[in-house]
Amino acid sequence: MDPRPLIIDKRLEAVKRIVAVSGGKGGIGKSSVAAVLALILAREGRRVGLLDLDFAGPSAHVILGAKQVMPVEEKGLIPPLMEGISFMSLVLFSGNRPTPLRGTDVSNAIVELLAVTIWGSLDMLIIDMPPGIGDATLDVIRLIKRMEFLTVTTPSRVATEVMKKELAMLKELGVPLIGIIENMRIGKHSVLERQAISLDIPFLGCIDLDPGLEDAIGNPDKLVETTFGRQLNSMADGLW
Ligand SMILES: Nc1ncnc2c1ncn2[C@@H]1O[C@H](COP(=O)(O)OP(=O)(O)O)[C@@H](O)[C@H]1O
Ligand SMILES: [Mg+2]
């Protein structure tokens, strides 16, 4: 028997809420929302953790501009603090090298990361998820009983059709859904609000397509001041 799932429960004992930032497709803003939300909450004085589980395309460290940080070993790994956020990612170990992993190896790496990381007490652990409903999504649902999902999507039908499939699966599995964020809105009207209502899922709000975001990547002070950061900030209180 693998004892690690039991260890994971213990490791997450003092974490009040565990939120997966997820969405059907790549490139829709999951990592940006996860990382900037963690930053906003940390600056509000909340105790926040950020775990990057997108092993194929880790991005949270780039968005937050991580410098040379390493976990500290102490009967497990204490995540380094980055901008006040307890941060854990495979890149802390692999650096710039790619980490191509197959299904069972993905699951093993997730179990291992969750089993070794000493998060301590947190108000919220935010998980930056890979796209879709693959191994990682199924694993976190299996391993973390209290998991909640925050769904990011763009208004494109290409993205929303995939999102609906993911939401249907999450509902079927009985996973709590915090709500939908519409990212990269163009114009002033929401495309997703009505759909969220018809799916009976809270609609958290819109983030505009923000030409200023790219310039702020890697710079936390700038990130919170972008349109992206300010619009996400206005939704943050609704999460509690
Ligand atoms: N609202 C937005 N406006 C402009 N660019 C955005 C916005 N949201 C995300 N991006 C950009 O889109 C790209 C993909 O975002 P990312 O957060 O990595 O997506 P995902 O994690 O879903 O793959 C990044 O270059 C990011 O800076
Ligand atoms: Mg990502």
Short mmCIF file of C-alpha atoms and ligand atoms in Angstrom, two decimals:
data_model
loop_
_atom_site.label_atom_id
_atom_site.label_comp_id
_atom_site.label_asym_id
_atom_site.label_seq_id
_atom_site.Cartn_x
_atom_site.Cartn_y
_atom_site.Cartn_z
CA MET A 1 0.00 0.00 0.00
CA ASP A 2 1.20 3.51 -0.83
CA PRO A 3 1.25 5.47 2.46
CA ARG A 4 1.68 8.82 0.71
CA PRO A 5 -2.03 9.72 0.32
CA LEU A 6 -2.32 9.57 4.13
CA ILE A 7 0.77 11.74 4.48
CA ILE A 8 -0.76 14.24 2.04
CA ASP A 9 -3.82 14.62 4.29
CA LYS A 10 -1.51 15.44 7.19
CA ARG A 11 0.57 17.87 5.13
CA LEU A 12 -2.56 19.80 4.15
CA GLU A 13 -4.18 19.65 7.58
CA ALA A 14 -3.55 23.32 8.40
CA VAL A 15 -4.48 24.64 4.95
CA LYS A 16 -7.95 26.17 5.12
CA ARG A 17 -8.83 26.12 1.44
CA ILE A 18 -7.32 24.43 -1.60
CA VAL A 19 -8.23 25.97 -4.94
CA ALA A 20 -7.31 24.59 -8.35
CA VAL A 21 -7.19 27.22 -11.08
CA SER A 22 -8.21 25.23 -14.08
CA GLY A 23 -9.66 25.47 -17.56
CA GLY A 24 -10.11 23.32 -20.62
CA LYS A 25 -7.41 24.72 -22.83
CA GLY A 26 -3.86 26.07 -22.76
CA GLY A 27 -3.07 29.73 -23.15
CA ILE A 28 -6.30 31.00 -21.61
CA GLY A 29 -4.72 32.59 -18.53
CA LYS A 30 -4.79 29.91 -15.84
CA SER A 31 -1.22 30.54 -14.70
CA SER A 32 -1.66 34.31 -14.85
CA VAL A 33 -4.80 34.14 -12.74
CA ALA A 34 -3.25 31.66 -10.27
CA ALA A 35 -0.01 33.60 -9.81
CA VAL A 36 -1.48 37.11 -9.70
CA LEU A 37 -4.30 35.99 -7.40
CA ALA A 38 -1.71 34.52 -5.02
CA LEU A 39 0.16 37.82 -5.17
CA ILE A 40 -2.95 39.90 -4.49
CA LEU A 41 -3.98 37.74 -1.53
CA ALA A 42 -0.45 37.74 -0.08
CA ARG A 43 -0.37 41.54 -0.27
CA GLU A 44 -3.69 41.63 1.56
CA GLY A 45 -1.93 39.80 4.36
CA ARG A 46 -3.37 36.34 3.73
CA ARG A 47 -1.17 33.29 4.09
CA VAL A 48 -1.01 31.87 0.58
CA GLY A 49 0.66 28.93 -1.12
CA LEU A 50 1.12 28.44 -4.84
CA LEU A 51 1.76 25.02 -6.34
CA ASP A 52 2.54 24.72 -10.04
CA LEU A 53 1.31 21.36 -11.32
CA ASP A 54 1.70 22.14 -15.00
CA PHE A 55 4.84 20.03 -15.37
CA ALA A 56 4.91 20.33 -19.16
CA GLY A 57 4.54 24.11 -19.17
CA PRO A 58 5.42 25.54 -15.77
CA SER A 59 4.83 29.29 -15.80
CA ALA A 60 4.03 30.62 -12.33
CA HIS A 61 7.73 31.24 -11.55
CA VAL A 62 8.12 33.27 -14.75
CA ILE A 63 5.04 35.39 -14.07
CA LEU A 64 6.19 36.18 -10.53
CA GLY A 65 9.83 36.62 -11.56
CA ALA A 66 11.30 33.96 -9.27
CA LYS A 67 14.97 34.44 -8.60
CA GLN A 68 17.24 31.65 -7.35
CA VAL A 69 14.97 30.09 -4.73
CA MET A 70 15.17 26.62 -3.23
CA PRO A 71 13.08 24.68 -0.73
CA VAL A 72 14.67 24.03 2.65
CA GLU A 73 14.87 20.40 3.71
CA GLU A 74 13.51 19.61 7.16
CA LYS A 75 11.80 16.21 7.35
CA GLY A 76 10.15 17.29 4.15
CA LEU A 77 10.53 20.40 2.04
CA ILE A 78 9.66 23.87 3.23
CA PRO A 79 8.62 25.90 0.17
CA PRO A 80 10.60 29.10 -0.39
CA LEU A 81 8.76 32.37 0.15
CA MET A 82 8.39 34.43 -3.00
CA GLU A 83 6.70 37.79 -2.58
CA GLY A 84 5.21 36.40 0.61
CA ILE A 85 3.84 33.34 -1.24
CA SER A 86 4.93 29.82 -0.28
CA PHE A 87 5.89 28.53 -3.69
CA MET A 88 6.40 25.00 -4.95
CA SER A 89 7.09 23.84 -8.48
CA LEU A 90 9.10 21.14 -10.23
CA VAL A 91 11.21 23.92 -11.77
CA LEU A 92 12.75 24.49 -8.35
CA PHE A 93 14.46 21.14 -8.95
CA SER A 94 14.71 20.91 -12.71
CA GLY A 95 15.68 24.49 -13.50
CA ASN A 96 15.60 25.16 -17.23
CA ARG A 97 15.61 21.50 -18.19
CA PRO A 98 12.33 20.13 -19.61
CA THR A 99 10.52 17.49 -17.55
CA PRO A 100 8.69 15.28 -20.05
CA LEU A 101 6.57 12.84 -18.03
CA ARG A 102 4.12 10.11 -18.97
CA GLY A 103 0.81 9.46 -17.20
CA THR A 104 1.99 7.35 -14.26
CA ASP A 105 5.07 9.52 -13.81
CA VAL A 106 2.87 12.63 -13.72
CA SER A 107 0.79 11.01 -10.99
CA ASN A 108 3.87 9.96 -9.06
CA ALA A 109 5.40 13.43 -9.24
CA ILE A 110 2.14 14.99 -8.00
CA VAL A 111 1.88 12.53 -5.12
CA GLU A 112 5.53 13.05 -4.26
CA LEU A 113 5.32 16.86 -4.33
CA LEU A 114 2.20 16.84 -2.18
CA ALA A 115 3.68 14.31 0.22
CA VAL A 116 6.98 16.13 0.80
CA THR A 117 5.87 19.76 0.92
CA ILE A 118 5.45 21.30 4.34
CA TRP A 119 2.94 24.07 3.67
CA GLY A 120 2.32 24.88 7.30
CA SER A 121 -0.81 26.87 8.02
CA LEU A 122 -2.27 28.69 5.04
CA ASP A 123 -5.50 30.52 4.34
CA MET A 124 -5.42 29.28 0.76
CA LEU A 125 -3.31 26.99 -1.38
CA ILE A 126 -3.70 27.89 -5.05
CA ILE A 127 -2.85 25.22 -7.59
CA ASP A 128 -1.88 26.24 -11.11
CA MET A 129 -3.23 23.35 -13.18
CA PRO A 130 -2.28 22.03 -16.59
CA PRO A 131 -5.00 22.34 -19.24
CA GLY A 132 -7.91 19.97 -19.40
CA ILE A 133 -9.12 16.94 -17.54
CA GLY A 134 -6.07 14.71 -17.77
CA ASP A 135 -4.07 12.85 -15.18
CA ALA A 136 -3.23 15.84 -13.02
CA THR A 137 -6.85 16.95 -12.68
CA LEU A 138 -8.07 13.47 -11.85
CA ASP A 139 -5.20 12.98 -9.41
CA VAL A 140 -5.76 16.14 -7.41
CA ILE A 141 -9.45 15.35 -7.14
CA ARG A 142 -8.57 11.86 -5.89
CA LEU A 143 -5.80 12.96 -3.54
CA ILE A 144 -7.20 16.17 -2.10
CA LYS A 145 -10.68 15.64 -0.80
CA ARG A 146 -11.35 19.33 -0.08
CA MET A 147 -10.41 20.51 -3.55
CA GLU A 148 -12.36 23.43 -5.02
CA PHE A 149 -12.15 24.50 -8.66
CA LEU A 150 -11.91 27.97 -10.11
CA THR A 151 -12.43 27.89 -13.86
CA VAL A 152 -10.79 30.31 -16.27
CA THR A 153 -11.93 30.62 -19.85
CA THR A 154 -11.72 33.05 -22.73
CA PRO A 155 -14.91 34.12 -24.50
CA SER A 156 -13.91 32.10 -27.59
CA ARG A 157 -16.34 29.31 -28.40
CA VAL A 158 -13.29 27.12 -28.95
CA ALA A 159 -12.49 27.55 -25.26
CA THR A 160 -16.01 27.61 -23.85
CA GLU A 161 -17.05 24.34 -25.48
CA VAL A 162 -14.11 22.58 -23.83
CA MET A 163 -14.82 24.35 -20.55
CA LYS A 164 -18.38 22.98 -20.53
CA LYS A 165 -17.04 19.43 -20.75
CA GLU A 166 -14.70 20.02 -17.84
CA LEU A 167 -17.44 21.57 -15.74
CA ALA A 168 -19.79 18.68 -16.51
CA MET A 169 -17.14 16.23 -15.31
CA LEU A 170 -16.42 18.20 -12.14
CA LYS A 171 -20.13 18.39 -11.36
CA GLU A 172 -20.51 14.68 -11.91
CA LEU A 173 -17.65 14.05 -9.48
CA GLY A 174 -19.25 16.37 -6.94
CA VAL A 175 -16.28 18.76 -6.84
CA PRO A 176 -17.15 22.23 -5.47
CA LEU A 177 -16.99 24.92 -8.17
CA ILE A 178 -16.11 28.40 -6.96
CA GLY A 179 -17.01 29.97 -10.27
CA ILE A 180 -15.96 31.07 -13.72
CA ILE A 181 -13.65 33.94 -14.64
CA GLU A 182 -13.93 35.24 -18.19
CA ASN A 183 -10.41 36.20 -19.26
CA MET A 184 -9.27 38.21 -22.29
CA ARG A 185 -12.63 39.88 -22.79
CA ILE A 186 -12.78 42.01 -25.90
CA GLY A 187 -15.28 44.86 -25.79
CA LYS A 188 -17.50 45.64 -22.86
CA HIS A 189 -19.91 42.73 -22.87
CA SER A 190 -19.50 39.42 -21.14
CA VAL A 191 -19.99 36.34 -23.27
CA LEU A 192 -19.83 33.94 -20.36
CA GLU A 193 -22.10 35.45 -17.74
CA ARG A 194 -25.29 34.11 -19.24
CA GLN A 195 -23.74 30.71 -19.85
CA ALA A 196 -22.57 30.53 -16.24
CA ILE A 197 -26.08 31.27 -15.05
CA SER A 198 -27.55 28.57 -17.28
CA LEU A 199 -24.91 26.12 -16.01
CA ASP A 200 -25.81 27.17 -12.46
CA ILE A 201 -22.22 28.13 -11.65
CA PRO A 202 -21.27 31.48 -10.06
CA PHE A 203 -19.87 34.01 -12.50
CA LEU A 204 -16.99 35.85 -10.84
CA GLY A 205 -16.35 38.53 -13.46
CA CYS A 206 -14.36 39.56 -16.51
CA ILE A 207 -10.72 40.43 -17.13
CA ASP A 208 -10.11 42.43 -20.30
CA LEU A 209 -7.56 41.54 -22.91
CA ASP A 210 -4.76 43.64 -21.43
CA PRO A 211 -1.96 44.79 -23.72
CA GLY A 212 -0.07 45.99 -20.62
CA LEU A 213 0.23 42.55 -19.05
CA GLU A 214 3.25 41.33 -21.03
CA ASP A 215 5.39 44.23 -19.89
CA ALA A 216 4.61 43.39 -16.24
CA ILE A 217 5.50 39.69 -16.41
CA GLY A 218 8.20 38.94 -13.83
CA ASN A 219 7.56 42.19 -11.98
CA PRO A 220 5.15 41.73 -9.05
CA ASP A 221 4.81 45.47 -8.31
CA LYS A 222 3.78 46.13 -11.89
CA LEU A 223 1.54 43.06 -12.12
CA VAL A 224 -0.83 44.22 -9.40
CA GLU A 225 -1.15 47.61 -11.11
CA THR A 226 -2.10 46.25 -14.56
CA THR A 227 -5.71 46.21 -15.73
CA PHE A 228 -5.43 42.43 -15.35
CA GLY A 229 -4.30 42.79 -11.73
CA ARG A 230 -6.89 45.40 -10.83
CA GLN A 231 -9.79 43.51 -12.37
CA LEU A 232 -8.70 40.28 -10.69
CA ASN A 233 -8.32 42.18 -7.41
CA SER A 234 -11.94 43.31 -7.61
CA MET A 235 -12.99 39.63 -7.70
CA ALA A 236 -10.70 38.50 -4.88
CA ASP A 237 -13.05 39.45 -2.05
CA GLY A 238 -15.81 37.40 -3.65
CA LEU A 239 -13.74 34.29 -3.10
CA TRP A 240 -14.22 34.31 0.68
N1 LIG B 1 -6.18 39.21 -19.87
C1 LIG B 1 -5.06 39.03 -20.58
N2 LIG B 1 -4.65 39.98 -21.44
C2 LIG B 1 -3.51 39.83 -22.17
N3 LIG B 1 -2.72 38.76 -22.11
C3 LIG B 1 -3.08 37.77 -21.27
C4 LIG B 1 -4.25 37.85 -20.46
N4 LIG B 1 -4.33 36.71 -19.70
C5 LIG B 1 -3.25 35.98 -20.03
N5 LIG B 1 -2.49 36.59 -20.97
C6 LIG B 1 -1.26 36.10 -21.60
O1 LIG B 1 -1.59 34.92 -22.33
C7 LIG B 1 -0.53 33.98 -22.26
C8 LIG B 1 -1.03 32.67 -21.69
O2 LIG B 1 -1.36 32.88 -20.32
P1 LIG B 1 -1.14 31.76 -19.22
O3 LIG B 1 -1.56 32.35 -17.92
O4 LIG B 1 0.22 31.18 -19.32
O5 LIG B 1 -2.22 30.68 -19.71
P2 LIG B 1 -2.42 29.13 -19.32
O6 LIG B 1 -1.81 28.94 -17.98
O7 LIG B 1 -3.89 28.95 -19.34
O8 LIG B 1 -1.74 28.34 -20.39
C9 LIG B 1 0.57 34.62 -21.44
O9 LIG B 1 1.49 35.21 -22.29
C10 LIG B 1 -0.18 35.68 -20.62
O10 LIG B 1 0.66 36.76 -20.28
MG MG B 2 -0.38 27.60 -17.33
#
